[in-house]
């Protein structure tokens, strides 16, 4: 029996991971030993009681939480996730924390676990090769959970030829049929109404703006070491991505749009032990559309900075700040892109002649994130609000 820790256990991916781990084969082969949240203490308590967890981490809390709860060691504060992970020393860590804070979680997971099942795309987006090189140095497995990257990972299993192109698929998000002129003033509820996937709030907003596809573009580049990447819209999200070879053959990954499938695969890899519903391929049309960059300007910007880790880091940091402001009602949907554009440009200017624009250690990564957040916040306060 292997032990597994779930960072972000209260979130959309974390909860689906728990569902997977309840299923046949998974429950006989895995013991959940720990988990972490930002502040969802109730969900954490529920997990402690249900799975008799060894240790948990909670970053922020209004209550005075004691060091143990029902026999479980509880860590609190900024490094709580890493400390609880270290305490559990799990065979596998599943990183489903949202946002930049996942980077530190992933680095600790690489220290303590043989396998990292990675949902937190920011770990790769914000650090470039840094996280992957660290995993390679310690001979750890990184298995992607993002459905597109899981698909590509699976398509390349057993392949000895390198594809000449990756084609990421996208649903187009909740605003895909809105007139472009209407995008300026859409409401939070309209943006959160995703046509296919049920996900956390930030990623749902990021799907509508294709910032999420931009982050996936960066992630794919580092994971698969291929720069020739296209994006195609597949509205019903049946094709989760494609790889194209020199002879023109395109391999596609077909499956239902349910995150439990790639979550399960990241845990059971190289086997498939998850039993699930089957798609009815006779009744489903597979159709692809080109991306309209006027509708999704973030993706155009993303292509222009692909492979430049500090700028990708700035892109992500600005989006985190802007999406938070959008969800609170302080800025408009279209301001998210403006904030990202402004921040990326500022970072490019500030570091233009400086060698420190390359990432040599985690402090460099943290520094660019911090400066970018300040630029984004200032822009929102002084220019938009
Ligand atoms: N949802 C999907 O379908 C999907 C698909 C592909 C990839 N992903 C990726 O998976 C990651 C998680 O996404 P999600 O949709 O599951 O997010 P989510 O529903 O918002 O859940 C985020 C989880 O991370 C915790 N968390 C947030 N900030 C934290 C911090 N600073 N320190 C420690 N823990 C923190 C949250 O705890 P609290 O509950 O206490 O806030 C929660 O457990 C993201 O990187 C996303 O891009 C998600």
Coordinates of C-alpha atoms and ligand atoms in Angstrom, one line a residue:
X1 CA 0.0 0.0 0.0
X2 CA 1.4 3.4 -1.0
X3 CA 0.8 6.7 1.0
X4 CA -0.5 9.8 -0.7
X5 CA -0.7 13.5 0.4
X6 CA -3.2 15.8 -1.3
X7 CA -2.3 19.5 -1.3
X8 CA -5.4 21.6 -1.9
X9 CA -7.6 18.8 -0.6
X10 CA -10.7 21.1 -0.2
X11 CA -10.6 22.4 -3.8
X12 CA -12.2 21.1 -7.0
X13 CA -9.3 18.8 -8.0
X14 CA -8.6 17.8 -4.4
X15 CA -12.2 16.7 -3.8
X16 CA -12.2 14.8 -7.1
X17 CA -9.0 13.1 -6.1
X18 CA -10.7 11.9 -2.9
X19 CA -13.5 10.4 -5.1
X20 CA -11.0 8.6 -7.2
X21 CA -9.2 7.2 -4.2
X22 CA -12.5 5.7 -3.0
X23 CA -12.8 3.5 -6.1
X24 CA -11.8 -0.1 -6.5
X25 CA -8.1 -0.7 -6.9
X26 CA -7.3 2.8 -5.6
X27 CA -8.7 2.1 -2.1
X28 CA -6.8 -1.2 -2.0
X29 CA -3.5 0.4 -3.1
X30 CA -3.4 3.9 -1.5
X31 CA -3.7 5.3 2.0
X32 CA -4.4 9.1 2.2
X33 CA -2.0 10.3 4.9
X34 CA -2.3 14.0 4.7
X35 CA -3.7 17.1 3.1
X36 CA -3.7 20.9 3.1
X37 CA -5.9 23.9 2.6
X38 CA -5.6 27.6 2.6
X39 CA -8.3 28.3 5.2
X40 CA -11.1 25.6 4.8
X41 CA -10.7 24.2 8.3
X42 CA -14.1 22.5 8.2
X43 CA -13.2 20.5 5.1
X44 CA -9.9 19.7 6.6
X45 CA -11.4 18.4 9.8
X46 CA -13.8 16.3 7.8
X47 CA -10.9 14.7 6.0
X48 CA -8.9 14.1 9.2
X49 CA -11.9 12.2 10.7
X50 CA -12.7 10.3 7.6
X51 CA -9.2 9.2 6.6
X52 CA -7.5 9.2 10.0
X53 CA -4.8 11.6 8.6
X54 CA -1.4 11.7 10.0
X55 CA -0.8 15.4 9.4
X56 CA -2.4 18.4 7.7
X57 CA -1.5 22.0 6.9
X58 CA -3.6 25.1 7.0
X59 CA -2.2 28.4 6.0
X60 CA -4.6 30.9 7.4
X61 CA -7.2 30.6 10.1
X62 CA -9.5 32.8 12.3
X63 CA -9.8 30.1 14.9
X64 CA -7.1 29.1 17.4
X65 CA -6.2 25.7 16.0
X66 CA -4.2 23.4 18.3
X67 CA -1.2 21.3 17.2
X68 CA -3.2 18.1 17.2
X69 CA -6.8 17.3 16.2
X70 CA -8.1 13.7 16.7
X71 CA -4.5 12.4 16.7
X72 CA -3.5 14.3 13.6
X73 CA -0.6 16.7 13.7
X74 CA -1.8 20.1 12.5
X75 CA 0.6 22.7 11.0
X76 CA -0.4 26.3 10.6
X77 CA 1.0 29.3 8.9
X78 CA 2.8 30.2 5.7
X79 CA 4.9 27.0 5.5
X80 CA 2.2 24.7 6.9
X81 CA 1.7 22.8 3.7
X82 CA 5.4 22.0 3.3
X83 CA 5.8 21.1 7.0
X84 CA 2.9 18.7 6.9
X85 CA 4.1 17.1 3.7
X86 CA 7.5 16.6 5.3
X87 CA 5.9 15.1 8.4
X88 CA 3.9 12.6 6.3
X89 CA 6.8 11.7 4.1
X90 CA 4.3 10.3 1.5
X91 CA 5.2 8.0 -1.5
X92 CA 3.0 10.2 -3.7
X93 CA 2.0 13.8 -3.5
X94 CA -0.9 15.3 -5.5
X95 CA -0.5 19.0 -5.8
X96 CA -3.9 20.6 -6.4
X97 CA -3.2 23.9 -4.7
X98 CA -4.3 26.8 -6.8
X99 CA -2.0 29.6 -7.9
X100 CA 1.6 30.6 -7.4
X101 CA 1.7 29.2 -3.8
X102 CA 1.7 25.8 -5.4
X103 CA 5.3 26.3 -6.6
X104 CA 6.7 25.8 -3.0
X105 CA 4.3 22.9 -2.4
X106 CA 5.6 21.2 -5.6
X107 CA 9.3 21.7 -4.6
X108 CA 8.7 20.2 -1.2
X109 CA 6.7 17.3 -2.8
X110 CA 9.7 16.6 -5.0
X111 CA 11.9 16.5 -1.9
X112 CA 9.8 14.0 -0.1
X113 CA 7.9 11.9 -2.7
X114 CA 8.8 9.5 -5.4
X115 CA 5.9 10.7 -7.6
X116 CA 4.3 14.1 -7.9
X117 CA 0.8 14.1 -9.5
X118 CA 0.8 17.7 -10.7
X119 CA -2.4 19.7 -11.2
X120 CA -0.8 23.0 -10.2
X121 CA 0.3 24.3 -13.6
X122 CA 1.8 27.5 -12.0
X123 CA 4.6 25.3 -10.7
X124 CA 5.9 25.0 -14.3
X125 CA 4.6 28.2 -15.7
X126 CA 6.3 30.4 -13.1
X127 CA 9.5 28.6 -12.7
X128 CA 10.2 27.4 -16.3
X129 CA 12.6 24.6 -16.2
X130 CA 13.6 25.1 -12.6
X131 CA 11.0 22.7 -11.1
X132 CA 11.4 20.1 -13.8
X133 CA 15.2 20.2 -13.5
X134 CA 14.9 19.8 -9.7
X135 CA 12.7 16.7 -10.2
X136 CA 15.1 15.3 -12.7
X137 CA 18.0 15.8 -10.4
X138 CA 16.3 13.9 -7.6
X139 CA 15.0 11.3 -10.1
X140 CA 11.3 12.0 -9.2
X141 CA 8.4 11.4 -11.5
X142 CA 6.2 14.3 -12.5
X143 CA 2.9 13.1 -13.9
X144 CA 0.7 16.0 -15.3
X145 CA -3.0 16.2 -14.3
X146 CA -4.1 19.0 -16.5
X147 CA -6.4 17.2 -19.0
X148 CA -4.5 18.5 -22.1
X149 CA -1.1 17.6 -20.7
X150 CA -2.2 14.3 -19.4
X151 CA -3.6 13.6 -22.9
X152 CA -0.3 14.5 -24.6
X153 CA 1.7 12.5 -22.0
X154 CA -0.5 9.5 -22.8
X155 CA -0.3 10.1 -26.6
X156 CA 3.5 10.0 -26.3
X157 CA 3.8 6.9 -24.2
X158 CA 5.7 4.3 -26.3
X159 CA 6.4 6.8 -29.1
X160 CA 10.0 6.9 -30.2
X161 CA 9.5 9.7 -32.7
X162 CA 9.2 13.3 -31.5
X163 CA 6.1 15.1 -32.7
X164 CA 6.7 18.2 -34.8
X165 CA 3.7 19.9 -33.3
X166 CA 1.4 19.8 -30.3
X167 CA -2.2 20.9 -30.7
X168 CA -3.8 21.9 -27.4
X169 CA -7.6 21.9 -27.5
X170 CA -9.8 24.5 -25.7
X171 CA -13.5 24.7 -25.0
X172 CA -13.5 28.4 -25.6
X173 CA -15.0 29.1 -22.1
X174 CA -18.2 30.7 -21.0
X175 CA -18.1 33.7 -23.4
X176 CA -17.2 31.9 -26.6
X177 CA -20.4 33.0 -28.3
X178 CA -20.7 36.5 -27.0
X179 CA -20.0 39.4 -29.4
X180 CA -16.4 40.6 -28.9
X181 CA -17.8 44.1 -28.1
X182 CA -19.9 42.7 -25.3
X183 CA -16.9 41.2 -23.4
X184 CA -16.0 44.5 -21.7
X185 CA -19.0 44.5 -19.4
X186 CA -19.9 40.8 -18.7
X187 CA -20.9 39.9 -15.2
X188 CA -19.1 37.6 -12.8
X189 CA -22.0 35.1 -13.0
X190 CA -21.8 35.0 -16.8
X191 CA -18.1 34.3 -16.7
X192 CA -18.4 31.6 -14.1
X193 CA -21.0 29.7 -16.2
X194 CA -18.6 27.3 -18.0
X195 CA -20.3 25.3 -20.7
X196 CA -18.4 22.0 -20.2
X197 CA -16.2 21.8 -17.1
X198 CA -16.9 22.3 -13.5
X199 CA -13.8 23.8 -11.9
X200 CA -12.5 26.3 -9.3
X201 CA -13.4 30.0 -9.8
X202 CA -10.0 31.3 -11.0
X203 CA -9.6 28.6 -13.7
X204 CA -13.2 29.2 -14.9
X205 CA -12.5 32.9 -15.3
X206 CA -9.2 32.0 -17.0
X207 CA -11.0 29.7 -19.4
X208 CA -13.2 32.5 -20.5
X209 CA -10.2 34.8 -21.2
X210 CA -8.0 31.9 -22.4
X211 CA -5.4 32.9 -19.8
X212 CA -5.8 29.3 -18.8
X213 CA -4.9 28.1 -22.3
X214 CA -1.9 30.5 -22.2
X215 CA -0.7 29.0 -19.0
X216 CA -1.2 25.5 -20.6
X217 CA 0.8 26.7 -23.6
X218 CA 3.7 27.5 -21.3
X219 CA 3.3 24.3 -19.3
X220 CA 3.3 22.2 -22.5
X221 CA 6.4 23.8 -23.8
X222 CA 8.4 22.9 -20.7
X223 CA 6.9 19.5 -20.2
X224 CA 7.3 18.2 -23.7
X225 CA 10.2 20.4 -24.9
X226 CA 8.3 21.4 -28.1
X227 CA 7.8 25.0 -29.1
X228 CA 5.5 24.4 -32.1
X229 CA 2.2 24.5 -30.3
X230 CA -1.2 25.3 -31.8
X231 CA -4.5 25.8 -30.1
X232 CA -7.8 24.6 -31.6
X233 CA -11.3 25.0 -30.1
X234 CA -13.2 21.8 -29.6
X235 CA -16.5 22.9 -28.1
X236 CA -17.6 19.7 -26.4
X237 CA -14.1 19.0 -25.0
X238 CA -14.0 15.4 -26.2
X239 CA -10.6 15.7 -27.7
X240 CA -8.2 16.7 -25.0
X241 CA -5.2 17.4 -27.2
X242 CA -3.3 16.1 -30.2
X243 CA 0.2 15.5 -31.4
X244 CA 1.2 15.7 -35.1
X245 CA 4.1 13.8 -36.6
X246 CA 6.3 14.4 -39.6
X247 CA 4.3 12.0 -41.8
X248 CA 1.2 14.2 -41.2
X249 CA -0.4 11.7 -38.8
X250 CA -2.2 13.3 -35.9
X251 CA -2.9 11.3 -32.8
X252 CA -5.8 12.6 -30.7
X253 CA -6.9 11.8 -27.2
X254 CA -10.6 11.2 -27.0
X255 CA -12.5 10.9 -23.7
X256 CA -15.2 12.4 -21.5
X257 CA -14.6 15.8 -20.0
X258 CA -14.1 14.7 -16.4
X259 CA -11.0 15.5 -14.4
X260 CA -11.3 12.3 -12.4
X261 CA -9.9 10.5 -15.5
X262 CA -6.5 12.3 -15.6
X263 CA -6.3 12.5 -11.8
X264 CA -6.7 8.7 -11.7
X265 CA -4.2 8.2 -14.5
X266 CA -1.6 10.3 -12.7
X267 CA -1.9 8.0 -9.7
X268 CA -2.2 4.6 -11.5
X269 CA 0.3 5.3 -14.3
X270 CA 1.6 3.4 -16.2
X271 CA -1.5 1.3 -15.6
X272 CA -5.1 2.2 -16.2
X273 CA -7.1 1.1 -13.2
X274 CA -10.0 3.6 -13.2
X275 CA -13.3 2.3 -14.3
X276 CA -15.6 5.0 -15.6
X277 CA -18.5 5.9 -18.0
X278 CA -17.8 5.5 -21.7
X279 CA -18.3 8.2 -24.4
X280 CA -20.9 7.5 -27.1
X281 CA -18.8 8.3 -30.1
X282 CA -21.6 7.6 -32.6
X283 CA -23.7 10.5 -31.4
X284 CA -20.9 13.1 -30.8
X285 CA -19.6 15.3 -33.5
X286 CA -16.0 16.3 -33.3
X287 CA -15.5 19.7 -34.7
X288 CA -12.5 22.1 -34.5
X289 CA -12.4 25.9 -34.8
X290 CA -9.6 28.4 -35.1
X291 CA -8.9 30.8 -32.2
X292 CA -10.0 34.4 -32.8
X293 CA -7.2 36.4 -31.1
X294 CA -9.4 39.5 -31.0
X295 CA -11.6 37.6 -28.6
X296 CA -8.7 36.1 -26.7
X297 CA -5.9 38.7 -26.7
X298 CA -4.2 37.1 -23.7
X299 CA -3.3 34.1 -25.8
X300 CA -1.7 36.3 -28.4
X301 CA 0.4 37.9 -25.7
X302 CA 1.3 34.4 -24.3
X303 CA 2.7 33.3 -27.7
X304 CA 4.9 36.3 -27.8
X305 CA 6.6 35.5 -24.4
X306 CA 6.6 31.7 -24.7
X307 CA 9.8 30.2 -23.2
X308 CA 10.6 33.4 -21.3
X309 CA 10.0 32.2 -17.7
X310 CA 10.2 35.5 -15.9
X311 CA 7.7 37.1 -18.2
X312 CA 5.4 34.0 -17.9
X313 CA 5.8 34.4 -14.2
X314 CA 4.7 38.1 -14.5
X315 CA 1.8 37.0 -16.7
X316 CA 0.5 34.6 -14.1
X317 CA 1.0 37.0 -11.1
X318 CA -0.9 39.8 -12.9
X319 CA -3.7 37.4 -13.7
X320 CA -4.0 36.2 -10.1
X321 CA -4.3 39.8 -8.9
X322 CA -6.7 40.8 -11.7
X323 CA -9.0 37.8 -11.4
X324 CA -9.3 38.3 -7.7
X325 CA -10.3 42.0 -8.3
X326 CA -12.7 40.9 -11.0
X327 CA -14.4 38.4 -8.7
X328 CA -14.7 41.0 -6.0
X329 CA -16.4 43.3 -8.6
X330 CA -13.6 46.0 -8.6
X331 CA -12.6 45.7 -12.2
X332 CA -14.2 44.7 -15.5
X333 CA -13.5 41.4 -17.3
X334 CA -11.6 43.2 -20.1
X335 CA -9.3 44.8 -17.4
X336 CA -7.8 41.4 -16.7
X337 CA -6.0 41.4 -20.0
X338 CA -5.0 45.1 -19.6
X339 CA -3.5 44.4 -16.2
X340 CA -1.5 41.4 -17.6
X341 CA -0.3 43.4 -20.6
X342 CA 0.8 46.3 -18.4
X343 CA 2.6 44.0 -15.9
X344 CA 4.4 41.9 -18.5
X345 CA 5.6 45.1 -20.2
X346 CA 6.8 46.7 -17.0
X347 CA 8.8 43.6 -16.0
X348 CA 10.3 43.4 -19.4
X349 CA 11.4 47.1 -19.1
X350 CA 12.7 46.8 -15.5
X351 CA 14.8 43.7 -16.3
X352 CA 15.8 44.5 -19.8
X353 CA 19.5 45.0 -19.2
X354 CA 19.8 42.8 -16.1
X355 CA 21.1 39.2 -16.0
X356 CA 18.8 38.5 -13.1
X357 CA 15.9 38.0 -15.6
X358 CA 17.1 34.3 -15.7
X359 CA 15.9 32.1 -12.8
X360 CA 18.8 30.5 -10.9
X361 CA 17.0 29.7 -7.7
X362 CA 13.6 29.9 -6.0
X363 CA 14.4 33.4 -4.6
X364 CA 14.5 34.7 -8.2
X365 CA 11.2 33.1 -8.9
X366 CA 9.6 34.6 -5.7
X367 CA 11.1 38.0 -6.5
X368 CA 9.6 38.4 -10.0
X369 CA 6.3 37.2 -8.7
X370 CA 6.3 39.8 -5.9
X371 CA 7.4 42.7 -8.1
X372 CA 4.8 41.7 -10.7
X373 CA 2.0 41.6 -8.1
X374 CA 2.9 45.1 -6.9
X375 CA 2.8 46.4 -10.5
X376 CA -0.5 44.8 -11.1
X377 CA -2.0 46.1 -7.9
X378 CA -0.7 49.6 -8.5
X379 CA -2.1 49.6 -12.1
X380 CA -5.5 48.5 -10.8
X381 CA -5.6 51.1 -8.1
X382 CA -4.2 54.0 -10.0
X383 CA -5.5 53.5 -13.5
X384 CA -8.6 51.3 -13.4
X385 CA -10.5 51.7 -10.1
Ligands
LIG1 N1 -10.4 22.4 -11.5 C1 -10.0 21.8 -12.6 O1 -10.8 21.2 -13.3 C2 -8.6 21.9 -13.0 C3 -8.2 21.3 -14.2 C4 -6.9 21.4 -14.6 C5 -5.9 22.0 -13.8 N2 -6.3 22.6 -12.6 C6 -5.3 23.2 -11.8 O2 -5.3 22.6 -10.5 C7 -5.0 23.7 -9.5 C8 -6.2 23.7 -8.5 O3 -7.4 24.1 -9.2 P1 -8.8 24.0 -8.5 O4 -9.8 24.3 -9.6 O5 -9.0 22.7 -7.8 O6 -8.8 25.2 -7.5 P2 -9.7 25.5 -6.2 O7 -11.0 24.7 -6.4 O8 -9.8 26.9 -6.1 O9 -9.0 24.8 -5.0 C9 -7.7 25.3 -4.6 C10 -7.2 24.5 -3.4 O10 -5.9 25.1 -3.0 C11 -6.0 25.6 -1.7 N3 -5.2 26.9 -1.7 C12 -5.5 28.0 -2.3 N4 -4.6 29.0 -2.0 C13 -3.7 28.4 -1.2 C14 -2.5 28.8 -0.6 N5 -2.0 30.1 -0.7 N6 -1.8 27.9 0.2 C15 -2.2 26.7 0.4 N7 -3.4 26.2 -0.2 C16 -4.1 27.0 -1.0 C17 -7.5 25.9 -1.4 O11 -7.8 25.9 0.0 P3 -9.1 26.7 0.5 O12 -10.3 25.8 0.2 O13 -8.9 26.8 2.0 O14 -9.2 28.0 -0.2 C18 -8.1 24.6 -2.2 O15 -7.9 23.5 -1.4 C19 -4.8 25.0 -10.3 O16 -3.5 25.2 -10.5 C20 -5.6 24.7 -11.6 O17 -5.0 25.5 -12.7 C21 -7.6 22.5 -12.2

